């Protein structure tokens, strides 16, 4: 299952930022996003752009003009810490971009040209020397199993409803 999407959705709640007077924390699905105070209200319709999204240059220029204080690294949206609190992704007012027919909970990643960031994969092979200290750099370990297709639980914050959930952790040797 591909869990990368840029959905049009509603803000669930907004609360004050504990360390900043001009910022607030909006909750979309299970994600917290830092926004300017008064920019949105609970129930506002927004596009949620999750972390590790890459914006096309035309959209980046539209959302962050040259005089903007905010800049992205090669169009990539990252989770960042602002005044001691982590912001995961960003919110975009749907009236600022052309998304055509508006439908709540629809994915607009393809319409806006937003893609998922994929880190460069090194080819597996013999160890090569590199780095300024001459350390050995290896390719991926073929014995390590890759997991994919797992949906982050923050996309489904109401999946358990009011049920009590117990989370356990096995610590090695116990």
Tab-separated table of N, CA and C in Angstrom:
chain	number	residue	atom	x	y	z
A	1	UNK	N	0.843	-1.181	0.000
A	1	UNK	CA	0.000	0.000	0.000
A	1	UNK	C	0.884	1.238	0.000
A	2	UNK	N	0.567	2.164	-0.841
A	2	UNK	CA	1.304	3.420	-0.910
A	2	UNK	C	0.624	4.419	0.005
A	3	UNK	N	1.310	4.844	1.073
A	3	UNK	CA	0.672	5.775	2.001
A	3	UNK	C	1.077	7.219	1.729
A	4	UNK	N	1.743	7.485	0.604
A	4	UNK	CA	2.070	8.867	0.267
A	4	UNK	C	0.876	9.497	-0.425
A	5	UNK	N	0.403	10.596	0.154
A	5	UNK	CA	-0.719	11.309	-0.434
A	5	UNK	C	-0.694	12.752	0.043
A	6	UNK	N	-1.348	13.609	-0.715
A	6	UNK	CA	-1.514	15.021	-0.365
A	6	UNK	C	-3.025	15.270	-0.375
A	7	UNK	N	-3.691	14.944	0.742
A	7	UNK	CA	-5.150	15.016	0.760
A	7	UNK	C	-5.700	16.402	1.082
A	8	UNK	N	-6.899	16.641	0.588
A	8	UNK	CA	-7.673	17.820	0.962
A	8	UNK	C	-8.516	17.384	2.146
A	9	UNK	N	-8.342	18.043	3.282
A	9	UNK	CA	-9.005	17.598	4.504
A	9	UNK	C	-9.302	18.778	5.420
A	10	UNK	N	-9.884	18.481	6.547
A	10	UNK	CA	-10.224	19.500	7.530
A	10	UNK	C	-9.236	19.468	8.702
A	11	UNK	N	-8.964	20.624	9.277
A	11	UNK	CA	-8.133	20.696	10.480
A	11	UNK	C	-8.987	20.201	11.647
A	12	UNK	N	-8.473	19.209	12.381
A	12	UNK	CA	-9.219	18.646	13.504
A	12	UNK	C	-9.239	19.583	14.696
A	13	UNK	N	-8.081	20.162	15.021
A	13	UNK	CA	-8.012	21.051	16.182
A	13	UNK	C	-6.830	21.989	16.048
A	14	UNK	N	-6.892	23.080	16.806
A	14	UNK	CA	-5.787	24.041	16.864
A	14	UNK	C	-5.565	24.377	18.330
A	15	UNK	N	-4.297	24.379	18.731
A	15	UNK	CA	-3.956	24.755	20.103
A	15	UNK	C	-2.772	25.710	20.078
A	16	UNK	N	-2.576	26.485	21.135
A	16	UNK	CA	-1.461	27.434	21.148
A	16	UNK	C	-0.110	26.725	21.189
A	17	UNK	N	0.879	27.333	20.579
A	17	UNK	CA	2.253	26.822	20.661
A	17	UNK	C	2.772	27.186	22.051
A	18	UNK	N	3.359	26.230	22.771
A	18	UNK	CA	3.788	26.517	24.142
A	18	UNK	C	4.949	27.514	24.257
A	19	UNK	N	5.727	27.692	23.190
A	19	UNK	CA	6.913	28.543	23.275
A	19	UNK	C	6.907	29.722	22.316
A	20	UNK	N	5.767	30.031	21.723
A	20	UNK	CA	5.713	31.144	20.762
A	20	UNK	C	4.334	31.789	20.786
A	21	UNK	N	4.304	33.105	20.859
A	21	UNK	CA	3.034	33.838	20.901
A	21	UNK	C	2.373	33.962	19.543
A	22	UNK	N	3.178	33.944	18.458
A	22	UNK	CA	2.621	34.162	17.119
A	22	UNK	C	2.441	32.873	16.320
A	23	UNK	N	2.545	31.717	17.002
A	23	UNK	CA	2.391	30.434	16.326
A	23	UNK	C	1.328	29.589	17.023
A	24	UNK	N	0.733	28.679	16.255
A	24	UNK	CA	-0.229	27.720	16.780
A	24	UNK	C	0.112	26.345	16.220
A	25	UNK	N	-0.479	25.313	16.820
A	25	UNK	CA	-0.266	23.942	16.364
A	25	UNK	C	-1.596	23.395	15.869
A	26	UNK	N	-1.647	23.076	14.582
A	26	UNK	CA	-2.857	22.502	13.983
A	26	UNK	C	-2.677	20.991	13.890
A	27	UNK	N	-3.747	20.253	14.136
A	27	UNK	CA	-3.715	18.798	14.016
A	27	UNK	C	-4.542	18.391	12.807
A	28	UNK	N	-3.893	17.639	11.907
A	28	UNK	CA	-4.539	17.103	10.716
A	28	UNK	C	-4.259	15.611	10.728
A	29	UNK	N	-5.320	14.801	10.688
A	29	UNK	CA	-5.217	13.362	10.929
A	29	UNK	C	-4.565	13.215	12.295
A	30	UNK	N	-3.401	12.599	12.411
A	30	UNK	CA	-2.691	12.519	13.691
A	30	UNK	C	-1.423	13.345	13.690
A	31	UNK	N	-1.226	14.167	12.661
A	31	UNK	CA	-0.003	14.944	12.497
A	31	UNK	C	-0.176	16.344	13.089
A	32	UNK	N	0.885	16.867	13.692
A	32	UNK	CA	0.898	18.237	14.207
A	32	UNK	C	1.693	19.109	13.251
A	33	UNK	N	1.106	20.243	12.877
A	33	UNK	CA	1.743	21.167	11.944
A	33	UNK	C	1.719	22.559	12.569
A	34	UNK	N	2.865	23.223	12.591
A	34	UNK	CA	2.940	24.569	13.141
A	34	UNK	C	2.499	25.569	12.071
A	35	UNK	N	1.609	26.486	12.478
A	35	UNK	CA	1.066	27.493	11.566
A	35	UNK	C	1.137	28.864	12.236
A	36	UNK	N	0.979	29.933	11.428
A	36	UNK	CA	0.885	31.290	11.981
A	36	UNK	C	-0.411	31.420	12.775
A	37	UNK	N	-0.356	32.139	13.860
A	37	UNK	CA	-1.540	32.348	14.680
A	37	UNK	C	-2.617	33.071	13.868
A	38	UNK	N	-3.825	32.549	13.907
A	38	UNK	CA	-4.948	33.150	13.203
A	38	UNK	C	-5.031	32.801	11.729
A	39	UNK	N	-4.074	32.023	11.216
A	39	UNK	CA	-4.081	31.673	9.793
A	39	UNK	C	-5.264	30.765	9.449
A	40	UNK	N	-5.552	29.807	10.329
A	40	UNK	CA	-6.656	28.861	10.116
A	40	UNK	C	-7.438	28.708	11.409
A	41	UNK	N	-8.612	28.096	11.301
A	41	UNK	CA	-9.400	27.740	12.472
A	41	UNK	C	-9.689	26.242	12.400
A	42	UNK	N	-10.103	25.669	13.525
A	42	UNK	CA	-10.490	24.258	13.520
A	42	UNK	C	-11.645	24.101	12.531
A	43	UNK	N	-11.552	23.104	11.672
A	43	UNK	CA	-12.564	22.885	10.646
A	43	UNK	C	-12.235	23.504	9.302
A	44	UNK	N	-11.125	24.279	9.217
A	44	UNK	CA	-10.725	24.872	7.928
A	44	UNK	C	-10.335	23.775	6.949
A	45	UNK	N	-10.672	23.979	5.688
A	45	UNK	CA	-10.325	23.051	4.621
A	45	UNK	C	-8.920	23.366	4.128
A	46	UNK	N	-8.023	22.382	4.169
A	46	UNK	CA	-6.621	22.579	3.791
A	46	UNK	C	-6.092	21.381	3.015
A	47	UNK	N	-5.017	21.615	2.287
A	47	UNK	CA	-4.246	20.526	1.689
A	47	UNK	C	-3.126	20.208	2.662
A	48	UNK	N	-2.995	18.950	3.048
A	48	UNK	CA	-1.923	18.542	3.940
A	48	UNK	C	-0.791	17.950	3.122
A	49	UNK	N	0.381	18.589	3.188
A	49	UNK	CA	1.569	18.118	2.475
A	49	UNK	C	2.481	17.467	3.520
A	50	UNK	N	2.607	16.123	3.502
A	50	UNK	CA	3.375	15.440	4.537
A	50	UNK	C	4.892	15.626	4.370
A	51	UNK	N	5.658	15.293	5.422
A	51	UNK	CA	7.115	15.375	5.304
A	51	UNK	C	7.611	14.456	4.187
A	52	UNK	N	8.766	14.780	3.656
A	52	UNK	CA	9.400	14.046	2.561
A	52	UNK	C	8.628	14.157	1.256
A	53	UNK	N	7.912	15.255	1.112
A	53	UNK	CA	7.271	15.581	-0.163
A	53	UNK	C	8.200	16.515	-0.921
A	54	UNK	N	8.232	16.386	-2.228
A	54	UNK	CA	9.047	17.267	-3.065
A	54	UNK	C	8.093	18.068	-3.953
A	55	UNK	N	8.137	19.388	-3.763
A	55	UNK	CA	7.286	20.274	-4.548
A	55	UNK	C	7.957	20.606	-5.870
A	56	UNK	N	7.192	20.686	-6.964
A	56	UNK	CA	7.791	21.148	-8.218
A	56	UNK	C	8.175	22.624	-8.050
A	57	UNK	N	9.158	23.079	-8.800
A	57	UNK	CA	9.669	24.447	-8.634
A	57	UNK	C	8.585	25.503	-8.839
A	58	UNK	N	7.639	25.268	-9.757
A	58	UNK	CA	6.578	26.250	-9.986
A	58	UNK	C	5.681	26.407	-8.754
A	59	UNK	N	5.360	25.306	-8.095
A	59	UNK	CA	4.530	25.364	-6.890
A	59	UNK	C	5.311	25.959	-5.722
A	60	UNK	N	6.573	25.606	-5.613
A	60	UNK	CA	7.415	26.156	-4.551
A	60	UNK	C	7.507	27.680	-4.677
A	61	UNK	N	7.701	28.182	-5.901
A	61	UNK	CA	7.790	29.625	-6.137
A	61	UNK	C	6.467	30.315	-5.822
A	62	UNK	N	5.361	29.647	-6.126
A	62	UNK	CA	4.043	30.223	-5.850
A	62	UNK	C	3.779	30.320	-4.342
A	63	UNK	N	4.135	29.269	-3.596
A	63	UNK	CA	3.894	29.249	-2.154
A	63	UNK	C	4.933	30.048	-1.367
A	64	UNK	N	6.165	30.044	-1.845
A	64	UNK	CA	7.265	30.740	-1.171
A	64	UNK	C	7.962	31.665	-2.161
A	65	UNK	N	7.409	32.860	-2.388
A	65	UNK	CA	8.037	33.783	-3.343
A	65	UNK	C	9.437	34.181	-2.872
A	66	UNK	N	10.243	34.773	-3.762
A	66	UNK	CA	11.638	35.113	-3.417
A	66	UNK	C	11.777	35.950	-2.142
A	67	UNK	N	10.793	36.813	-1.838
A	67	UNK	CA	10.903	37.644	-0.635
A	67	UNK	C	10.478	36.902	0.641
A	68	UNK	N	10.065	35.651	0.522
A	68	UNK	CA	9.631	34.856	1.672
A	68	UNK	C	10.812	34.506	2.575
A	69	UNK	N	10.554	34.445	3.881
A	69	UNK	CA	11.589	34.045	4.837
A	69	UNK	C	11.798	32.537	4.817
A	70	UNK	N	10.820	31.805	4.311
A	70	UNK	CA	10.886	30.346	4.284
A	70	UNK	C	11.481	29.882	2.965
A	71	UNK	N	12.433	28.963	3.045
A	71	UNK	CA	13.005	28.348	1.847
A	71	UNK	C	13.041	26.836	2.037
A	72	UNK	N	12.901	26.111	0.964
A	72	UNK	CA	12.975	24.662	0.998
A	72	UNK	C	14.284	24.221	0.356
A	73	UNK	N	14.789	23.087	0.773
A	73	UNK	CA	16.007	22.526	0.201
A	73	UNK	C	15.621	21.654	-0.988
A	74	UNK	N	15.823	22.148	-2.189
A	74	UNK	CA	15.490	21.445	-3.430
A	74	UNK	C	14.019	21.040	-3.469
A	75	UNK	N	13.145	21.902	-2.925
A	75	UNK	CA	11.711	21.668	-2.966
A	75	UNK	C	11.197	20.657	-1.962
A	76	UNK	N	12.042	20.189	-1.060
A	76	UNK	CA	11.667	19.120	-0.138
A	76	UNK	C	11.082	19.668	1.161
A	77	UNK	N	9.908	19.158	1.516
A	77	UNK	CA	9.262	19.489	2.783
A	77	UNK	C	9.786	18.505	3.819
A	78	UNK	N	10.295	19.033	4.926
A	78	UNK	CA	10.851	18.175	5.976
A	78	UNK	C	10.134	18.429	7.293
A	79	UNK	N	10.209	17.463	8.189
A	79	UNK	CA	9.754	17.684	9.557
A	79	UNK	C	10.826	18.543	10.219
A	80	UNK	N	10.398	19.642	10.851
A	80	UNK	CA	11.371	20.545	11.470
A	80	UNK	C	10.912	20.904	12.879
A	81	UNK	N	11.873	21.285	13.696
A	81	UNK	CA	11.575	21.715	15.055
A	81	UNK	C	11.566	23.238	15.073
A	82	UNK	N	10.449	23.809	15.505
A	82	UNK	CA	10.311	25.255	15.605
A	82	UNK	C	9.997	25.593	17.062
A	83	UNK	N	10.924	26.282	17.686
A	83	UNK	CA	10.765	26.683	19.086
A	83	UNK	C	10.463	25.489	19.982
A	84	UNK	N	11.199	24.395	19.769
A	84	UNK	CA	11.091	23.229	20.642
A	84	UNK	C	9.953	22.278	20.344
A	85	UNK	N	9.229	22.505	19.258
A	85	UNK	CA	8.117	21.631	18.919
A	85	UNK	C	8.247	21.200	17.467
A	86	UNK	N	8.027	19.913	17.184
A	86	UNK	CA	8.207	19.379	15.833
A	86	UNK	C	6.960	19.611	14.988
A	87	UNK	N	7.176	20.155	13.795
A	87	UNK	CA	6.120	20.339	12.815
A	87	UNK	C	6.312	19.297	11.729
A	88	UNK	N	5.294	18.469	11.511
A	88	UNK	CA	5.400	17.401	10.518
A	88	UNK	C	4.572	17.752	9.292
A	89	UNK	N	5.247	18.328	8.304
A	89	UNK	CA	4.582	18.687	7.061
A	89	UNK	C	4.162	20.142	7.042
A	90	UNK	N	3.281	20.455	6.088
A	90	UNK	CA	2.789	21.824	5.973
A	90	UNK	C	1.362	21.815	5.458
A	91	UNK	N	0.672	22.924	5.716
A	91	UNK	CA	-0.708	23.079	5.264
A	91	UNK	C	-0.756	24.144	4.177
A	92	UNK	N	-1.579	23.903	3.162
A	92	UNK	CA	-1.732	24.845	2.056
A	92	UNK	C	-3.210	25.138	1.890
A	93	UNK	N	-3.524	26.414	1.785
A	93	UNK	CA	-4.901	26.838	1.525
A	93	UNK	C	-5.241	26.427	0.095
A	94	UNK	N	-6.321	25.648	-0.109
A	94	UNK	CA	-6.644	25.185	-1.473
A	94	UNK	C	-6.942	26.319	-2.453
A	95	UNK	N	-7.266	27.510	-1.959
A	95	UNK	CA	-7.520	28.633	-2.864
A	95	UNK	C	-6.222	29.218	-3.421
A	96	UNK	N	-5.068	28.890	-2.802
A	96	UNK	CA	-3.777	29.397	-3.279
A	96	UNK	C	-3.251	28.622	-4.479
A	97	UNK	N	-3.759	27.420	-4.708
A	97	UNK	CA	-3.280	26.565	-5.798
A	97	UNK	C	-4.467	26.111	-6.638
A	98	UNK	N	-4.194	25.736	-7.870
A	98	UNK	CA	-5.247	25.291	-8.774
A	98	UNK	C	-5.363	23.772	-8.695
A	99	UNK	N	-6.415	23.303	-8.009
A	99	UNK	CA	-6.597	21.853	-7.896
A	99	UNK	C	-7.834	21.364	-8.642
A	100	UNK	N	-8.513	22.272	-9.326
A	100	UNK	CA	-9.687	21.875	-10.101
A	100	UNK	C	-10.866	21.563	-9.200
A	101	UNK	N	-11.576	20.491	-9.517
A	101	UNK	CA	-12.742	20.058	-8.747
A	101	UNK	C	-12.321	19.730	-7.318
A	102	UNK	N	-12.954	20.363	-6.343
A	102	UNK	CA	-12.604	20.154	-4.937
A	102	UNK	C	-13.412	18.998	-4.372
A	103	UNK	N	-12.699	18.004	-3.842
A	103	UNK	CA	-13.354	16.857	-3.226
A	103	UNK	C	-12.578	16.500	-1.965
A	104	UNK	N	-13.241	16.549	-0.813
A	104	UNK	CA	-12.600	16.268	0.465
A	104	UNK	C	-12.113	14.824	0.498
A	105	UNK	N	-10.931	14.623	1.087
A	105	UNK	CA	-10.237	13.335	1.246
A	105	UNK	C	-9.690	12.766	-0.065
A	106	UNK	N	-9.707	13.557	-1.125
A	106	UNK	CA	-9.095	13.119	-2.378
A	106	UNK	C	-7.608	13.448	-2.339
A	107	UNK	N	-6.790	12.631	-2.984
A	107	UNK	CA	-5.346	12.849	-3.069
A	107	UNK	C	-5.046	13.785	-4.241
A	108	UNK	N	-4.334	14.886	-3.959
A	108	UNK	CA	-4.005	15.871	-4.989
A	108	UNK	C	-2.513	15.904	-5.315
A	109	UNK	N	-1.768	14.881	-4.937
A	109	UNK	CA	-0.332	14.846	-5.202
A	109	UNK	C	-0.056	14.907	-6.704
A	110	UNK	N	-0.717	14.095	-7.492
A	110	UNK	CA	-0.480	14.067	-8.937
A	110	UNK	C	-0.934	15.364	-9.600
A	111	UNK	N	-2.058	15.921	-9.151
A	111	UNK	CA	-2.580	17.162	-9.726
A	111	UNK	C	-1.590	18.309	-9.527
A	112	UNK	N	-0.985	18.358	-8.343
A	112	UNK	CA	-0.032	19.433	-8.026
A	112	UNK	C	1.410	19.109	-8.431
A	113	UNK	N	1.658	17.874	-8.839
A	113	UNK	CA	3.017	17.480	-9.240
A	113	UNK	C	3.930	17.213	-8.055
A	114	UNK	N	3.352	16.949	-6.886
A	114	UNK	CA	4.139	16.668	-5.684
A	114	UNK	C	4.498	15.193	-5.677
A	115	UNK	N	5.765	14.909	-5.426
A	115	UNK	CA	6.239	13.533	-5.388
A	115	UNK	C	6.843	13.222	-4.035
A	116	UNK	N	7.058	11.947	-3.773
A	116	UNK	CA	7.680	11.525	-2.514
A	116	UNK	C	9.190	11.527	-2.683
A	117	UNK	N	9.895	12.058	-1.686
A	117	UNK	CA	11.355	12.066	-1.705
A	117	UNK	C	11.862	10.645	-1.525
A	118	UNK	N	12.757	10.239	-2.390
A	118	UNK	CA	13.402	8.929	-2.291
A	118	UNK	C	14.900	9.160	-2.188
A	119	UNK	N	15.499	8.692	-1.107
A	119	UNK	CA	16.940	8.848	-0.930
A	119	UNK	C	17.674	8.035	-1.994
A	120	UNK	N	18.840	8.527	-2.395
A	120	UNK	CA	19.642	7.811	-3.382
A	120	UNK	C	20.058	6.460	-2.799
A	121	UNK	N	19.912	5.420	-3.592
A	121	UNK	CA	20.256	4.075	-3.145
A	121	UNK	C	21.649	3.737	-3.650
A	122	UNK	N	22.496	3.329	-2.722
A	122	UNK	CA	23.842	2.902	-3.113
A	122	UNK	C	23.783	1.451	-3.573
A	123	UNK	N	24.530	1.150	-4.584
A	123	UNK	CA	24.547	-0.216	-5.083
A	123	UNK	C	25.339	-1.108	-4.144
A	124	UNK	N	24.816	-2.326	-3.929
A	124	UNK	CA	25.538	-3.291	-3.100
A	124	UNK	C	26.751	-3.768	-3.881
A	125	UNK	N	27.811	-3.992	-3.195
A	125	UNK	CA	29.019	-4.448	-3.860
A	125	UNK	C	30.172	-4.458	-2.886
A	126	UNK	N	31.368	-4.594	-3.396
A	126	UNK	CA	32.514	-4.636	-2.496
A	126	UNK	C	32.686	-3.301	-1.777
A	127	UNK	N	33.286	-3.376	-0.601
A	127	UNK	CA	33.503	-2.167	0.195
A	127	UNK	C	34.428	-1.220	-0.567
A	128	UNK	N	34.121	0.054	-0.468
A	128	UNK	CA	34.967	1.060	-1.108
A	128	UNK	C	35.414	2.047	-0.057
A	129	UNK	N	36.582	2.574	-0.223
A	129	UNK	CA	37.047	3.553	0.753
A	129	UNK	C	36.465	4.901	0.397
A	130	UNK	N	36.207	5.688	1.398
A	130	UNK	CA	35.632	6.997	1.157
A	130	UNK	C	35.639	7.796	2.429
A	131	UNK	N	35.166	8.978	2.354
A	131	UNK	CA	35.144	9.833	3.529
A	131	UNK	C	36.509	10.447	3.765
A	132	UNK	N	36.547	11.460	4.594
A	132	UNK	CA	37.823	12.133	4.793
A	132	UNK	C	38.754	11.364	5.712
A	133	UNK	N	38.236	10.353	6.421
A	133	UNK	CA	39.091	9.565	7.298
A	133	UNK	C	39.391	8.186	6.711
A	134	UNK	N	39.026	7.960	5.462
A	134	UNK	CA	39.332	6.698	4.801
A	134	UNK	C	38.514	5.534	5.325
A	135	UNK	N	37.326	5.803	5.868
A	135	UNK	CA	36.481	4.722	6.377
A	135	UNK	C	35.937	3.905	5.223
A	136	UNK	N	35.582	2.669	5.526
A	136	UNK	CA	34.983	1.796	4.523
A	136	UNK	C	33.493	2.096	4.419
A	137	UNK	N	32.993	2.217	3.207
A	137	UNK	CA	31.576	2.443	2.961
A	137	UNK	C	31.058	1.224	2.231
A	138	UNK	N	30.014	0.628	2.770
A	138	UNK	CA	29.485	-0.589	2.171
A	138	UNK	C	28.131	-0.318	1.543
A	139	UNK	N	27.736	-1.201	0.653
A	139	UNK	CA	26.401	-1.132	0.065
A	139	UNK	C	25.384	-1.668	1.055
A	140	UNK	N	24.173	-1.871	0.613
A	140	UNK	CA	23.136	-2.384	1.494
A	140	UNK	C	23.422	-3.836	1.849
A	141	UNK	N	23.079	-4.218	3.064
A	141	UNK	CA	23.274	-5.575	3.536
A	141	UNK	C	22.186	-6.464	2.939
A	142	UNK	N	22.547	-7.481	2.164
A	142	UNK	CA	21.540	-8.337	1.537
A	142	UNK	C	20.799	-9.204	2.553
A	143	UNK	N	21.310	-9.333	3.778
A	143	UNK	CA	20.660	-10.144	4.807
A	143	UNK	C	19.586	-9.371	5.579
A	144	UNK	N	19.524	-8.063	5.381
A	144	UNK	CA	18.540	-7.252	6.084
A	144	UNK	C	17.270	-7.181	5.257
A	145	UNK	N	16.174	-7.577	5.845
A	145	UNK	CA	14.904	-7.575	5.132
A	145	UNK	C	14.328	-6.166	5.095
A	146	UNK	N	13.899	-5.725	3.916
A	146	UNK	CA	13.266	-4.421	3.767
A	146	UNK	C	11.768	-4.588	3.956
A	147	UNK	N	11.199	-3.682	4.716
A	147	UNK	CA	9.765	-3.684	4.929
A	147	UNK	C	9.163	-2.521	4.169
A	148	UNK	N	8.063	-2.747	3.567
A	148	UNK	CA	7.389	-1.694	2.821
A	148	UNK	C	5.900	-1.907	2.896
A	149	UNK	N	5.164	-0.894	2.509
A	149	UNK	CA	3.722	-1.026	2.468
A	149	UNK	C	3.043	-0.870	3.813
A	150	UNK	N	3.760	-0.398	4.839
A	150	UNK	CA	3.138	-0.192	6.132
A	150	UNK	C	2.626	1.242	6.222
A	151	UNK	N	1.378	1.409	6.584
A	151	UNK	CA	0.784	2.727	6.716
A	151	UNK	C	1.066	3.268	8.105
A	152	UNK	N	1.529	4.504	8.182
A	152	UNK	CA	1.775	5.139	9.464
A	152	UNK	C	0.448	5.302	10.186
A	153	UNK	N	0.413	4.947	11.465
A	153	UNK	CA	-0.836	5.002	12.214
A	153	UNK	C	-1.394	6.418	12.345
A	154	UNK	N	-0.570	7.448	12.132
A	154	UNK	CA	-1.063	8.818	12.238
A	154	UNK	C	-2.034	9.170	11.108
A	155	UNK	N	-2.028	8.399	10.026
A	155	UNK	CA	-3.001	8.623	8.957
A	155	UNK	C	-4.391	8.150	9.391
A	156	UNK	N	-4.467	7.325	10.420
A	156	UNK	CA	-5.738	6.740	10.875
A	156	UNK	C	-5.918	6.984	12.373
A	157	UNK	N	-6.010	8.231	12.822
A	157	UNK	CA	-6.021	8.494	14.267
A	157	UNK	C	-7.254	7.973	15.003
A	158	UNK	N	-8.347	7.731	14.308
A	158	UNK	CA	-9.573	7.288	14.963
A	158	UNK	C	-9.826	5.795	14.796
A	159	UNK	N	-8.826	5.044	14.391
A	159	UNK	CA	-9.025	3.627	14.100
A	159	UNK	C	-9.438	2.829	15.341
A	160	UNK	N	-8.987	3.225	16.525
A	160	UNK	CA	-9.338	2.483	17.735
A	160	UNK	C	-10.583	3.041	18.426
A	161	UNK	N	-11.063	4.191	17.998
A	161	UNK	CA	-12.240	4.780	18.633
A	161	UNK	C	-11.980	5.058	20.098
A	162	UNK	N	-12.920	4.636	20.949
A	162	UNK	CA	-12.780	4.834	22.395
A	162	UNK	C	-12.221	3.607	23.098
A	163	UNK	N	-11.760	2.620	22.352
A	163	UNK	CA	-11.257	1.386	22.952
A	163	UNK	C	-9.958	1.639	23.704
A	164	UNK	N	-9.747	0.883	24.779
A	164	UNK	CA	-8.485	0.953	25.501
A	164	UNK	C	-7.450	0.162	24.729
A	165	UNK	N	-6.297	0.755	24.544
A	165	UNK	CA	-5.223	0.115	23.802
A	165	UNK	C	-4.023	-0.010	24.719
A	166	UNK	N	-3.440	-1.200	24.764
A	166	UNK	CA	-2.251	-1.426	25.574
A	166	UNK	C	-1.096	-1.685	24.625
A	167	UNK	N	-0.032	-0.914	24.796
A	167	UNK	CA	1.145	-1.064	23.959
A	167	UNK	C	2.242	-1.661	24.834
A	168	UNK	N	2.862	-2.724	24.342
A	168	UNK	CA	3.960	-3.351	25.098
A	168	UNK	C	5.216	-3.310	24.251
A	169	UNK	N	6.332	-3.429	24.918
A	169	UNK	CA	7.609	-3.446	24.235
A	169	UNK	C	8.472	-4.537	24.820
A	170	UNK	N	9.022	-5.389	23.981
A	170	UNK	CA	9.921	-6.424	24.461
A	170	UNK	C	11.331	-5.867	24.427
A	171	UNK	N	11.945	-5.873	25.577
A	171	UNK	CA	13.312	-5.402	25.677
A	171	UNK	C	14.211	-6.623	25.680
A	172	UNK	N	15.262	-6.581	24.899
A	172	UNK	CA	16.152	-7.731	24.742
A	172	UNK	C	16.588	-8.273	26.098
A	173	UNK	N	16.413	-9.578	26.271
A	173	UNK	CA	16.842	-10.236	27.490
A	173	UNK	C	15.784	-10.281	28.566
A	174	UNK	N	14.582	-9.784	28.279
A	174	UNK	CA	13.531	-9.834	29.314
A	174	UNK	C	12.344	-10.639	28.842
